[in-house]
Structure formats: structure tokens, C-alpha cells
JSON list of C-alpha atoms in Angstrom, two decimals:
[
{"chain": "A", "resi": 279, "resn": "ASN", "atom": "CA", "xyz": [11.99, -105.67, -131.96]},
{"chain": "A", "resi": 280, "resn": "ALA", "atom": "CA", "xyz": [10.20, -107.43, -129.11]},
{"chain": "A", "resi": 281, "resn": "LEU", "atom": "CA", "xyz": [11.68, -110.43, -127.31]},
{"chain": "A", "resi": 282, "resn": "SER", "atom": "CA", "xyz": [8.29, -112.16, -127.48]},
{"chain": "A", "resi": 283, "resn": "VAL", "atom": "CA", "xyz": [4.95, -111.48, -129.14]},
{"chain": "A", "resi": 284, "resn": "PHE", "atom": "CA", "xyz": [3.18, -113.04, -126.14]},
{"chain": "A", "resi": 285, "resn": "ALA", "atom": "CA", "xyz": [4.95, -111.53, -123.12]},
{"chain": "A", "resi": 286, "resn": "LEU", "atom": "CA", "xyz": [4.23, -108.04, -121.75]},
{"chain": "A", "resi": 287, "resn": "HIS", "atom": "CA", "xyz": [7.18, -105.69, -121.29]},
{"chain": "A", "resi": 288, "resn": "PRO", "atom": "CA", "xyz": [8.13, -105.36, -117.58]},
{"chain": "A", "resi": 289, "resn": "LEU", "atom": "CA", "xyz": [8.80, -101.63, -118.09]},
{"chain": "A", "resi": 290, "resn": "TYR", "atom": "CA", "xyz": [5.04, -101.03, -117.92]},
{"chain": "A", "resi": 291, "resn": "LEU", "atom": "CA", "xyz": [4.66, -102.63, -114.50]},
{"chain": "A", "resi": 292, "resn": "SER", "atom": "CA", "xyz": [3.54, -100.42, -111.64]},
{"chain": "A", "resi": 293, "resn": "CYS", "atom": "CA", "xyz": [6.01, -101.37, -108.92]},
{"chain": "A", "resi": 294, "resn": "PHE", "atom": "CA", "xyz": [3.97, -100.56, -105.83]},
{"chain": "A", "resi": 295, "resn": "ALA", "atom": "CA", "xyz": [0.93, -102.36, -107.24]},
{"chain": "A", "resi": 296, "resn": "MET", "atom": "CA", "xyz": [3.10, -105.50, -107.16]},
{"chain": "A", "resi": 297, "resn": "GLY", "atom": "CA", "xyz": [3.78, -105.22, -103.45]},
{"chain": "A", "resi": 298, "resn": "VAL", "atom": "CA", "xyz": [5.56, -103.33, -100.69]},
{"chain": "A", "resi": 299, "resn": "LEU", "atom": "CA", "xyz": [9.06, -104.04, -99.43]},
{"chain": "A", "resi": 300, "resn": "SER", "atom": "CA", "xyz": [9.20, -105.14, -95.80]},
{"chain": "A", "resi": 301, "resn": "ASP", "atom": "CA", "xyz": [12.41, -103.12, -95.42]},
{"chain": "A", "resi": 302, "resn": "SER", "atom": "CA", "xyz": [10.85, -99.70, -94.80]},
{"chain": "A", "resi": 303, "resn": "SER", "atom": "CA", "xyz": [14.07, -97.82, -95.56]},
{"chain": "A", "resi": 304, "resn": "ARG", "atom": "CA", "xyz": [14.33, -99.45, -99.00]},
{"chain": "A", "resi": 305, "resn": "GLN", "atom": "CA", "xyz": [10.64, -98.85, -99.66]},
{"chain": "A", "resi": 306, "resn": "LEU", "atom": "CA", "xyz": [11.09, -95.17, -98.79]},
{"chain": "A", "resi": 307, "resn": "PHE", "atom": "CA", "xyz": [14.15, -94.99, -101.05]},
{"chain": "A", "resi": 308, "resn": "PHE", "atom": "CA", "xyz": [12.16, -96.24, -104.05]},
{"chain": "A", "resi": 309, "resn": "GLU", "atom": "CA", "xyz": [9.23, -93.95, -103.28]},
{"chain": "A", "resi": 310, "resn": "LYS", "atom": "CA", "xyz": [11.53, -90.91, -103.26]},
{"chain": "A", "resi": 311, "resn": "GLN", "atom": "CA", "xyz": [13.33, -91.99, -106.43]},
{"chain": "A", "resi": 312, "resn": "PHE", "atom": "CA", "xyz": [10.09, -92.56, -108.32]},
{"chain": "A", "resi": 313, "resn": "GLU", "atom": "CA", "xyz": [8.76, -89.23, -107.10]},
{"chain": "A", "resi": 314, "resn": "LYS", "atom": "CA", "xyz": [11.81, -87.51, -108.61]},
{"chain": "A", "resi": 315, "resn": "LEU", "atom": "CA", "xyz": [11.43, -89.35, -111.91]},
{"chain": "A", "resi": 316, "resn": "ASN", "atom": "CA", "xyz": [7.69, -88.63, -112.08]},
{"chain": "A", "resi": 317, "resn": "SER", "atom": "CA", "xyz": [8.36, -84.92, -111.61]},
{"chain": "A", "resi": 318, "resn": "LEU", "atom": "CA", "xyz": [10.48, -84.71, -114.77]},
{"chain": "A", "resi": 319, "resn": "LYS", "atom": "CA", "xyz": [8.98, -83.00, -117.81]},
{"chain": "A", "resi": 320, "resn": "ASP", "atom": "CA", "xyz": [10.11, -85.86, -120.09]},
{"chain": "A", "resi": 321, "resn": "VAL", "atom": "CA", "xyz": [10.36, -89.56, -119.30]},
{"chain": "A", "resi": 322, "resn": "ASP", "atom": "CA", "xyz": [13.89, -90.72, -118.48]},
{"chain": "A", "resi": 323, "resn": "TYR", "atom": "CA", "xyz": [13.38, -94.25, -119.75]},
{"chain": "A", "resi": 324, "resn": "GLU", "atom": "CA", "xyz": [16.83, -95.58, -118.87]},
{"chain": "A", "resi": 325, "resn": "SER", "atom": "CA", "xyz": [16.64, -94.36, -115.26]},
{"chain": "A", "resi": 326, "resn": "VAL", "atom": "CA", "xyz": [13.08, -95.64, -114.87]},
{"chain": "A", "resi": 327, "resn": "ASP", "atom": "CA", "xyz": [14.07, -99.00, -116.30]},
{"chain": "A", "resi": 328, "resn": "ARG", "atom": "CA", "xyz": [17.10, -99.38, -114.02]},
{"chain": "A", "resi": 329, "resn": "LEU", "atom": "CA", "xyz": [15.15, -98.38, -110.91]},
{"chain": "A", "resi": 330, "resn": "LYS", "atom": "CA", "xyz": [12.25, -100.70, -111.70]},
{"chain": "A", "resi": 331, "resn": "TRP", "atom": "CA", "xyz": [14.50, -103.71, -112.29]},
{"chain": "A", "resi": 332, "resn": "THR", "atom": "CA", "xyz": [16.23, -103.06, -108.96]},
{"chain": "A", "resi": 333, "resn": "PHE", "atom": "CA", "xyz": [12.82, -102.99, -107.28]},
{"chain": "A", "resi": 334, "resn": "PHE", "atom": "CA", "xyz": [11.70, -106.16, -109.14]},
{"chain": "A", "resi": 335, "resn": "ARG", "atom": "CA", "xyz": [14.72, -108.07, -107.88]},
{"chain": "A", "resi": 336, "resn": "GLU", "atom": "CA", "xyz": [14.33, -106.94, -104.28]},
{"chain": "A", "resi": 337, "resn": "LEU", "atom": "CA", "xyz": [10.59, -107.66, -104.19]},
{"chain": "A", "resi": 338, "resn": "PHE", "atom": "CA", "xyz": [11.08, -111.09, -105.75]},
{"chain": "A", "resi": 339, "resn": "GLU", "atom": "CA", "xyz": [13.79, -111.91, -103.22]},
{"chain": "A", "resi": 340, "resn": "GLN", "atom": "CA", "xyz": [11.23, -111.09, -100.52]},
{"chain": "A", "resi": 341, "resn": "GLU", "atom": "CA", "xyz": [8.32, -113.00, -102.12]},
{"chain": "A", "resi": 342, "resn": "LYS", "atom": "CA", "xyz": [10.00, -115.95, -103.84]},
{"chain": "A", "resi": 343, "resn": "LYS", "atom": "CA", "xyz": [9.29, -118.52, -101.11]},
{"chain": "A", "resi": 344, "resn": "THR", "atom": "CA", "xyz": [5.54, -117.93, -101.17]},
{"chain": "A", "resi": 345, "resn": "PHE", "atom": "CA", "xyz": [5.01, -116.80, -104.76]},
{"chain": "A", "resi": 346, "resn": "GLY", "atom": "CA", "xyz": [3.50, -119.36, -107.08]},
{"chain": "A", "resi": 347, "resn": "LYS", "atom": "CA", "xyz": [1.59, -121.36, -104.48]},
{"chain": "A", "resi": 348, "resn": "SER", "atom": "CA", "xyz": [-1.85, -119.82, -105.03]},
{"chain": "A", "resi": 349, "resn": "LYS", "atom": "CA", "xyz": [-4.55, -121.59, -107.05]},
{"chain": "A", "resi": 350, "resn": "GLU", "atom": "CA", "xyz": [-4.90, -118.48, -109.22]},
{"chain": "A", "resi": 351, "resn": "TYR", "atom": "CA", "xyz": [-1.24, -118.47, -110.21]},
{"chain": "A", "resi": 352, "resn": "LYS", "atom": "CA", "xyz": [-1.13, -122.21, -110.84]},
{"chain": "A", "resi": 353, "resn": "SER", "atom": "CA", "xyz": [-4.19, -121.98, -113.09]},
{"chain": "A", "resi": 354, "resn": "TRP", "atom": "CA", "xyz": [-2.70, -119.03, -115.00]},
{"chain": "A", "resi": 355, "resn": "PHE", "atom": "CA", "xyz": [0.65, -120.79, -115.37]},
{"chain": "A", "resi": 356, "resn": "LYS", "atom": "CA", "xyz": [-1.01, -123.91, -116.75]},
{"chain": "A", "resi": 357, "resn": "GLN", "atom": "CA", "xyz": [-2.97, -121.87, -119.31]},
{"chain": "A", "resi": 358, "resn": "ASN", "atom": "CA", "xyz": [0.11, -119.93, -120.47]},
{"chain": "A", "resi": 359, "resn": "LYS", "atom": "CA", "xyz": [2.89, -122.47, -120.00]},
{"chain": "A", "resi": 360, "resn": "SER", "atom": "CA", "xyz": [3.37, -123.09, -123.74]},
{"chain": "A", "resi": 361, "resn": "TRP", "atom": "CA", "xyz": [4.81, -119.59, -124.28]},
{"chain": "A", "resi": 362, "resn": "LEU", "atom": "CA", "xyz": [5.68, -118.57, -120.70]},
{"chain": "A", "resi": 363, "resn": "LEU", "atom": "CA", "xyz": [8.24, -121.25, -119.86]},
{"chain": "A", "resi": 364, "resn": "PRO", "atom": "CA", "xyz": [10.26, -120.85, -123.10]},
{"chain": "A", "resi": 365, "resn": "TYR", "atom": "CA", "xyz": [10.11, -117.07, -122.62]},
{"chain": "A", "resi": 366, "resn": "ALA", "atom": "CA", "xyz": [11.37, -117.29, -119.03]},
{"chain": "A", "resi": 367, "resn": "VAL", "atom": "CA", "xyz": [14.19, -119.68, -119.95]},
{"chain": "A", "resi": 368, "resn": "PHE", "atom": "CA", "xyz": [15.12, -117.52, -122.95]},
{"chain": "A", "resi": 369, "resn": "SER", "atom": "CA", "xyz": [15.24, -114.43, -120.70]},
{"chain": "A", "resi": 370, "resn": "VAL", "atom": "CA", "xyz": [17.56, -116.14, -118.21]},
{"chain": "A", "resi": 371, "resn": "LEU", "atom": "CA", "xyz": [19.87, -117.25, -121.02]},
{"chain": "A", "resi": 372, "resn": "ARG", "atom": "CA", "xyz": [19.75, -113.75, -122.54]},
{"chain": "A", "resi": 373, "resn": "ASP", "atom": "CA", "xyz": [20.86, -112.33, -119.18]},
{"chain": "A", "resi": 374, "resn": "ARG", "atom": "CA", "xyz": [23.54, -114.97, -118.70]},
{"chain": "A", "resi": 375, "resn": "PHE", "atom": "CA", "xyz": [25.18, -114.48, -122.10]},
{"chain": "A", "resi": 376, "resn": "GLN", "atom": "CA", "xyz": [24.39, -110.75, -122.38]},
{"chain": "A", "resi": 377, "resn": "THR", "atom": "CA", "xyz": [22.68, -111.06, -125.75]},
{"chain": "A", "resi": 378, "resn": "ALA", "atom": "CA", "xyz": [19.31, -112.07, -127.21]},
{"chain": "A", "resi": 379, "resn": "ASN", "atom": "CA", "xyz": [21.12, -113.45, -130.27]},
{"chain": "A", "resi": 380, "resn": "PHE", "atom": "CA", "xyz": [20.83, -117.11, -129.32]},
{"chain": "A", "resi": 381, "resn": "GLN", "atom": "CA", "xyz": [23.31, -118.09, -132.03]},
{"chain": "A", "resi": 382, "resn": "GLU", "atom": "CA", "xyz": [26.01, -116.63, -129.77]},
{"chain": "A", "resi": 383, "resn": "TRP", "atom": "CA", "xyz": [24.99, -118.52, -126.62]},
{"chain": "A", "resi": 384, "resn": "GLU", "atom": "CA", "xyz": [27.31, -121.11, -125.09]},
{"chain": "A", "resi": 385, "resn": "GLU", "atom": "CA", "xyz": [24.35, -123.40, -124.42]},
{"chain": "A", "resi": 386, "resn": "GLY", "atom": "CA", "xyz": [20.75, -123.64, -125.55]},
{"chain": "A", "resi": 387, "resn": "ARG", "atom": "CA", "xyz": [21.30, -122.38, -129.09]},
{"chain": "A", "resi": 388, "resn": "LYS", "atom": "CA", "xyz": [18.88, -124.97, -130.41]},
{"chain": "A", "resi": 389, "resn": "TYR", "atom": "CA", "xyz": [15.49, -125.08, -128.68]},
{"chain": "A", "resi": 390, "resn": "THR", "atom": "CA", "xyz": [13.99, -128.37, -127.56]},
{"chain": "A", "resi": 391, "resn": "LYS", "atom": "CA", "xyz": [11.23, -128.99, -125.03]},
{"chain": "A", "resi": 392, "resn": "SER", "atom": "CA", "xyz": [13.51, -131.32, -123.09]},
{"chain": "A", "resi": 393, "resn": "PHE", "atom": "CA", "xyz": [16.20, -128.63, -122.82]},
{"chain": "A", "resi": 394, "resn": "VAL", "atom": "CA", "xyz": [13.68, -126.11, -121.43]},
{"chain": "A", "resi": 395, "resn": "VAL", "atom": "CA", "xyz": [12.42, -128.64, -118.86]},
{"chain": "A", "resi": 396, "resn": "GLN", "atom": "CA", "xyz": [15.94, -129.55, -117.72]},
{"chain": "A", "resi": 397, "resn": "PHE", "atom": "CA", "xyz": [17.11, -125.93, -117.65]},
{"chain": "A", "resi": 398, "resn": "GLU", "atom": "CA", "xyz": [14.11, -124.90, -115.55]},
{"chain": "A", "resi": 399, "resn": "LYS", "atom": "CA", "xyz": [14.86, -127.66, -113.03]},
{"chain": "A", "resi": 400, "resn": "ALA", "atom": "CA", "xyz": [18.49, -126.55, -112.74]},
{"chain": "A", "resi": 401, "resn": "ASN", "atom": "CA", "xyz": [17.68, -122.83, -112.62]},
{"chain": "A", "resi": 402, "resn": "ARG", "atom": "CA", "xyz": [14.26, -122.79, -110.96]},
{"chain": "A", "resi": 403, "resn": "GLU", "atom": "CA", "xyz": [14.62, -119.53, -109.06]},
{"chain": "A", "resi": 404, "resn": "ASP", "atom": "CA", "xyz": [15.97, -117.56, -112.04]},
{"chain": "A", "resi": 405, "resn": "VAL", "atom": "CA", "xyz": [13.18, -118.85, -114.30]},
{"chain": "A", "resi": 406, "resn": "LEU", "atom": "CA", "xyz": [10.53, -118.20, -111.63]},
{"chain": "A", "resi": 407, "resn": "PHE", "atom": "CA", "xyz": [11.59, -114.55, -111.50]},
{"chain": "A", "resi": 408, "resn": "TYR", "atom": "CA", "xyz": [10.40, -113.98, -115.07]},
{"chain": "A", "resi": 409, "resn": "CYS", "atom": "CA", "xyz": [7.17, -115.85, -114.40]},
{"chain": "A", "resi": 410, "resn": "PHE", "atom": "CA", "xyz": [6.72, -113.56, -111.38]},
{"chain": "A", "resi": 411, "resn": "LEU", "atom": "CA", "xyz": [7.04, -110.48, -113.59]},
{"chain": "A", "resi": 412, "resn": "GLN", "atom": "CA", "xyz": [4.68, -111.80, -116.27]},
{"chain": "A", "resi": 413, "resn": "TYR", "atom": "CA", "xyz": [2.04, -112.82, -113.75]},
{"chain": "A", "resi": 414, "resn": "ASN", "atom": "CA", "xyz": [2.08, -109.35, -112.21]},
{"chain": "A", "resi": 415, "resn": "ALA", "atom": "CA", "xyz": [1.92, -107.81, -115.68]},
{"chain": "A", "resi": 416, "resn": "TYR", "atom": "CA", "xyz": [-1.09, -110.02, -116.43]},
{"chain": "A", "resi": 417, "resn": "LEU", "atom": "CA", "xyz": [-2.84, -108.95, -113.20]},
{"chain": "A", "resi": 418, "resn": "GLN", "atom": "CA", "xyz": [-2.22, -105.27, -113.87]},
{"chain": "A", "resi": 419, "resn": "MET", "atom": "CA", "xyz": [-3.27, -105.47, -117.53]},
{"chain": "A", "resi": 420, "resn": "SER", "atom": "CA", "xyz": [-6.43, -107.30, -116.45]},
{"chain": "A", "resi": 421, "resn": "GLU", "atom": "CA", "xyz": [-7.19, -104.49, -114.02]},
{"chain": "A", "resi": 422, "resn": "VAL", "atom": "CA", "xyz": [-6.70, -101.92, -116.79]},
{"chain": "A", "resi": 423, "resn": "LYS", "atom": "CA", "xyz": [-9.07, -103.91, -118.99]},
{"chain": "A", "resi": 424, "resn": "ARG", "atom": "CA", "xyz": [-11.72, -104.06, -116.26]},
{"chain": "A", "resi": 425, "resn": "TYR", "atom": "CA", "xyz": [-11.44, -100.32, -115.68]},
{"chain": "A", "resi": 426, "resn": "ALA", "atom": "CA", "xyz": [-11.61, -99.59, -119.40]},
{"chain": "A", "resi": 427, "resn": "THR", "atom": "CA", "xyz": [-14.69, -101.79, -119.84]},
{"chain": "A", "resi": 428, "resn": "GLN", "atom": "CA", "xyz": [-16.46, -100.02, -116.97]},
{"chain": "A", "resi": 429, "resn": "HIS", "atom": "CA", "xyz": [-15.89, -96.74, -118.80]},
{"chain": "A", "resi": 430, "resn": "HIS", "atom": "CA", "xyz": [-16.97, -98.12, -122.20]},
{"chain": "A", "resi": 431, "resn": "VAL", "atom": "CA", "xyz": [-13.43, -98.05, -123.63]},
{"chain": "A", "resi": 432, "resn": "LEU", "atom": "CA", "xyz": [-12.27, -100.91, -125.87]},
{"chain": "A", "resi": 433, "resn": "LEU", "atom": "CA", "xyz": [-8.68, -102.13, -125.86]},
{"chain": "A", "resi": 434, "resn": "LYS", "atom": "CA", "xyz": [-7.35, -103.11, -129.28]},
{"chain": "A", "resi": 435, "resn": "GLY", "atom": "CA", "xyz": [-4.51, -105.58, -129.68]},
{"chain": "A", "resi": 436, "resn": "ASP", "atom": "CA", "xyz": [-1.90, -105.10, -132.39]},
{"chain": "A", "resi": 437, "resn": "VAL", "atom": "CA", "xyz": [-0.91, -107.89, -134.79]},
{"chain": "A", "resi": 438, "resn": "PRO", "atom": "CA", "xyz": [2.88, -108.02, -135.30]},
{"chain": "A", "resi": 439, "resn": "ILE", "atom": "CA", "xyz": [4.08, -107.00, -138.75]},
{"chain": "A", "resi": 440, "resn": "GLY", "atom": "CA", "xyz": [7.22, -108.93, -138.02]},
{"chain": "A", "resi": 441, "resn": "VAL", "atom": "CA", "xyz": [9.10, -110.63, -135.20]},
{"chain": "A", "resi": 442, "resn": "SER", "atom": "CA", "xyz": [12.69, -110.09, -134.15]},
{"chain": "A", "resi": 443, "resn": "PRO", "atom": "CA", "xyz": [15.18, -112.66, -135.50]},
{"chain": "A", "resi": 444, "resn": "ASN", "atom": "CA", "xyz": [16.55, -112.70, -131.92]},
{"chain": "A", "resi": 445, "resn": "SER", "atom": "CA", "xyz": [13.25, -113.56, -130.25]},
{"chain": "A", "resi": 446, "resn": "VAL", "atom": "CA", "xyz": [11.72, -116.44, -128.34]},
{"chain": "A", "resi": 447, "resn": "ASP", "atom": "CA", "xyz": [9.34, -116.96, -131.27]},
{"chain": "A", "resi": 448, "resn": "VAL", "atom": "CA", "xyz": [12.16, -117.67, -133.74]},
{"chain": "A", "resi": 449, "resn": "TRP", "atom": "CA", "xyz": [14.14, -119.67, -131.17]},
{"chain": "A", "resi": 450, "resn": "VAL", "atom": "CA", "xyz": [11.18, -121.98, -130.50]},
{"chain": "A", "resi": 451, "resn": "ASN", "atom": "CA", "xyz": [9.70, -122.10, -134.02]},
{"chain": "A", "resi": 452, "resn": "PRO", "atom": "CA", "xyz": [12.46, -121.41, -136.58]},
{"chain": "A", "resi": 453, "resn": "SER", "atom": "CA", "xyz": [10.62, -123.36, -139.29]},
{"chain": "A", "resi": 454, "resn": "LEU", "atom": "CA", "xyz": [7.74, -120.85, -139.20]},
{"chain": "A", "resi": 455, "resn": "PHE", "atom": "CA", "xyz": [10.01, -118.10, -140.50]},
{"chain": "A", "resi": 456, "resn": "ASN", "atom": "CA", "xyz": [12.15, -117.51, -143.57]},
{"chain": "A", "resi": 457, "resn": "LEU", "atom": "CA", "xyz": [15.47, -116.63, -141.98]},
{"chain": "A", "resi": 458, "resn": "ASN", "atom": "CA", "xyz": [17.40, -116.18, -145.23]},
{"chain": "A", "resi": 459, "resn": "GLY", "atom": "CA", "xyz": [15.82, -112.80, -145.96]},
{"chain": "A", "resi": 460, "resn": "GLN", "atom": "CA", "xyz": [14.69, -109.60, -144.23]},
{"chain": "A", "resi": 461, "resn": "ALA", "atom": "CA", "xyz": [11.41, -107.73, -144.47]},
{"chain": "A", "resi": 462, "resn": "GLY", "atom": "CA", "xyz": [11.21, -103.97, -144.98]},
{"chain": "A", "resi": 463, "resn": "ALA", "atom": "CA", "xyz": [9.52, -101.28, -147.03]},
{"chain": "A", "resi": 464, "resn": "PRO", "atom": "CA", "xyz": [10.21, -99.90, -150.52]},
{"chain": "A", "resi": 465, "resn": "PRO", "atom": "CA", "xyz": [11.23, -96.26, -151.07]},
{"chain": "A", "resi": 466, "resn": "ASP", "atom": "CA", "xyz": [8.47, -93.80, -150.16]},
{"chain": "A", "resi": 467, "resn": "ASP", "atom": "CA", "xyz": [7.95, -90.30, -148.74]},
{"chain": "A", "resi": 468, "resn": "PHE", "atom": "CA", "xyz": [9.32, -91.43, -145.37]},
{"chain": "A", "resi": 469, "resn": "SER", "atom": "CA", "xyz": [12.55, -92.94, -146.69]},
{"chain": "A", "resi": 470, "resn": "GLU", "atom": "CA", "xyz": [14.02, -92.30, -150.13]},
{"chain": "A", "resi": 471, "resn": "LYS", "atom": "CA", "xyz": [16.11, -95.47, -149.99]},
{"chain": "A", "resi": 472, "resn": "GLY", "atom": "CA", "xyz": [13.45, -97.65, -148.40]},
{"chain": "A", "resi": 473, "resn": "GLN", "atom": "CA", "xyz": [13.68, -99.39, -145.04]},
{"chain": "A", "resi": 474, "resn": "ASN", "atom": "CA", "xyz": [15.17, -102.69, -143.90]},
{"chain": "A", "resi": 475, "resn": "TRP", "atom": "CA", "xyz": [13.37, -103.71, -140.72]},
{"chain": "A", "resi": 476, "resn": "GLY", "atom": "CA", "xyz": [15.51, -106.81, -140.24]},
{"chain": "A", "resi": 477, "resn": "PHE", "atom": "CA", "xyz": [12.50, -109.07, -139.64]},
{"chain": "A", "resi": 478, "resn": "PRO", "atom": "CA", "xyz": [12.32, -112.59, -141.10]},
{"chain": "A", "resi": 479, "resn": "THR", "atom": "CA", "xyz": [9.30, -113.18, -143.32]},
{"chain": "A", "resi": 480, "resn": "TYR", "atom": "CA", "xyz": [6.60, -115.72, -142.52]},
{"chain": "A", "resi": 481, "resn": "ASN", "atom": "CA", "xyz": [6.72, -119.24, -143.88]},
{"chain": "A", "resi": 482, "resn": "TRP", "atom": "CA", "xyz": [3.00, -119.43, -144.65]},
{"chain": "A", "resi": 483, "resn": "ASP", "atom": "CA", "xyz": [3.14, -122.94, -146.13]},
{"chain": "A", "resi": 484, "resn": "LYS", "atom": "CA", "xyz": [4.63, -124.30, -142.90]},
{"chain": "A", "resi": 485, "resn": "MET", "atom": "CA", "xyz": [2.19, -122.28, -140.75]},
{"chain": "A", "resi": 486, "resn": "GLU", "atom": "CA", "xyz": [-0.75, -123.71, -142.66]},
{"chain": "A", "resi": 487, "resn": "GLN", "atom": "CA", "xyz": [0.27, -127.27, -141.79]},
{"chain": "A", "resi": 488, "resn": "ASP", "atom": "CA", "xyz": [-0.87, -126.89, -138.17]},
{"chain": "A", "resi": 489, "resn": "ASP", "atom": "CA", "xyz": [-3.76, -124.58, -139.01]},
{"chain": "A", "resi": 490, "resn": "PHE", "atom": "CA", "xyz": [-1.84, -121.42, -137.98]},
{"chain": "A", "resi": 491, "resn": "SER", "atom": "CA", "xyz": [-1.63, -122.38, -134.29]},
{"chain": "A", "resi": 492, "resn": "TRP", "atom": "CA", "xyz": [1.15, -119.82, -133.60]},
{"chain": "A", "resi": 493, "resn": "TRP", "atom": "CA", "xyz": [-1.12, -116.99, -134.73]},
{"chain": "A", "resi": 494, "resn": "LYS", "atom": "CA", "xyz": [-4.10, -118.34, -132.82]}
]
């Protein structure tokens, strides 16, 4: 039920690989909290998620004036802008209206490129925050890939069986999906009544018209 098939989930970010807080007392606080969470037998996902997002916000507040000025970031942004900017704007709107169901938003229900451009101009700092997270996720994933390659390990990407009806993908490209039905699975050994996954099916005829650019 991912928000985007292109973005990486911020939960997987290593906080201290992103940077160190200049406020030593706050840095020490996070170090102690993460040490406690890492000592648990099982992962406390909700606590980890809350702590990481608090750290993300504080680090961004510290770095926001200088972040985004490097040649490396500008090049990466240009290469990924087609999915990154809609994703960042969608994320800000999701936060603002407390739901990813864009049909319930008070503004931005219908995606247009002009809306995204204007929204980014009016909410530059909020949008930049999500670009900040995705760039760091890209850097860390790239480092994982380099390490894996050095040790002769291949990373395999997964093709989505379906996308969430409340996702950036459907918001931006509603015509690529059949929204009047839901995909699932018939009855089998795992579920006697079958499963309804809630995913829209793909509109293959429409996808073929631009040579399947969304998939590519």
C-alpha cells in the first residue's frame, strides 16, 4: 500500500548517516533513545518511526539553508524531478489534510503540472523537506549497492503487483488505472473466501499509447 512506487520509505534511513545535530544535548538524546530501541528483542516500529521523524525534522531545520545547493543534488533532482516533485507535494498535502485519500483534500484533488509548480513555490520549505529525505535515501541505498557489489551480492528490484488507490501514481496518472474495480486473489489455501487487495487494475490499452513510459 505504498504512497509511491518510485520513492524510498524514510523509515529505512539511517539517521546518523544523514548528519549530526549541532546541538550536542539533542544529539546525545537521540543516541541514547536509539540505543534503547536497538537493544529490544523485537523491533518497535511505531517508536522507531516517531523518533526518526523527530530527528529528520530537527536535522532539516539545521541544514535547510545549505541543502540543495550542491552540483550533485541539483543533478539528481533534475534526473528525478518527474516523480520527485509530485511525490513531495503529495506528501505535504497528505500531512496537511491528515489523509492520503486525495479525494478528501480541500485543495489539489485533481493533479495538474501547473498546480504542483505553484504549490511548490508557495510551500518551498515543506516540499524541500521531502526532497531532503529522498536524496538521503538515494545516497544510502547507493552505498548499500556499492557494498553489495563489492561482495558479489546482487540487489533485485520488485515489480509492483498493484498500486494503492491513494497513491501519488494514481493522483498523477488516473487514466493509467481502472478505478472502478479492485484487484485481489481467488479462494485458495491461504484464504477460503479469497482476498480483496483494494488495488486498481492496470489500463493496459492506455499504457500502450505512450509505450509504457510509467513502467519504464
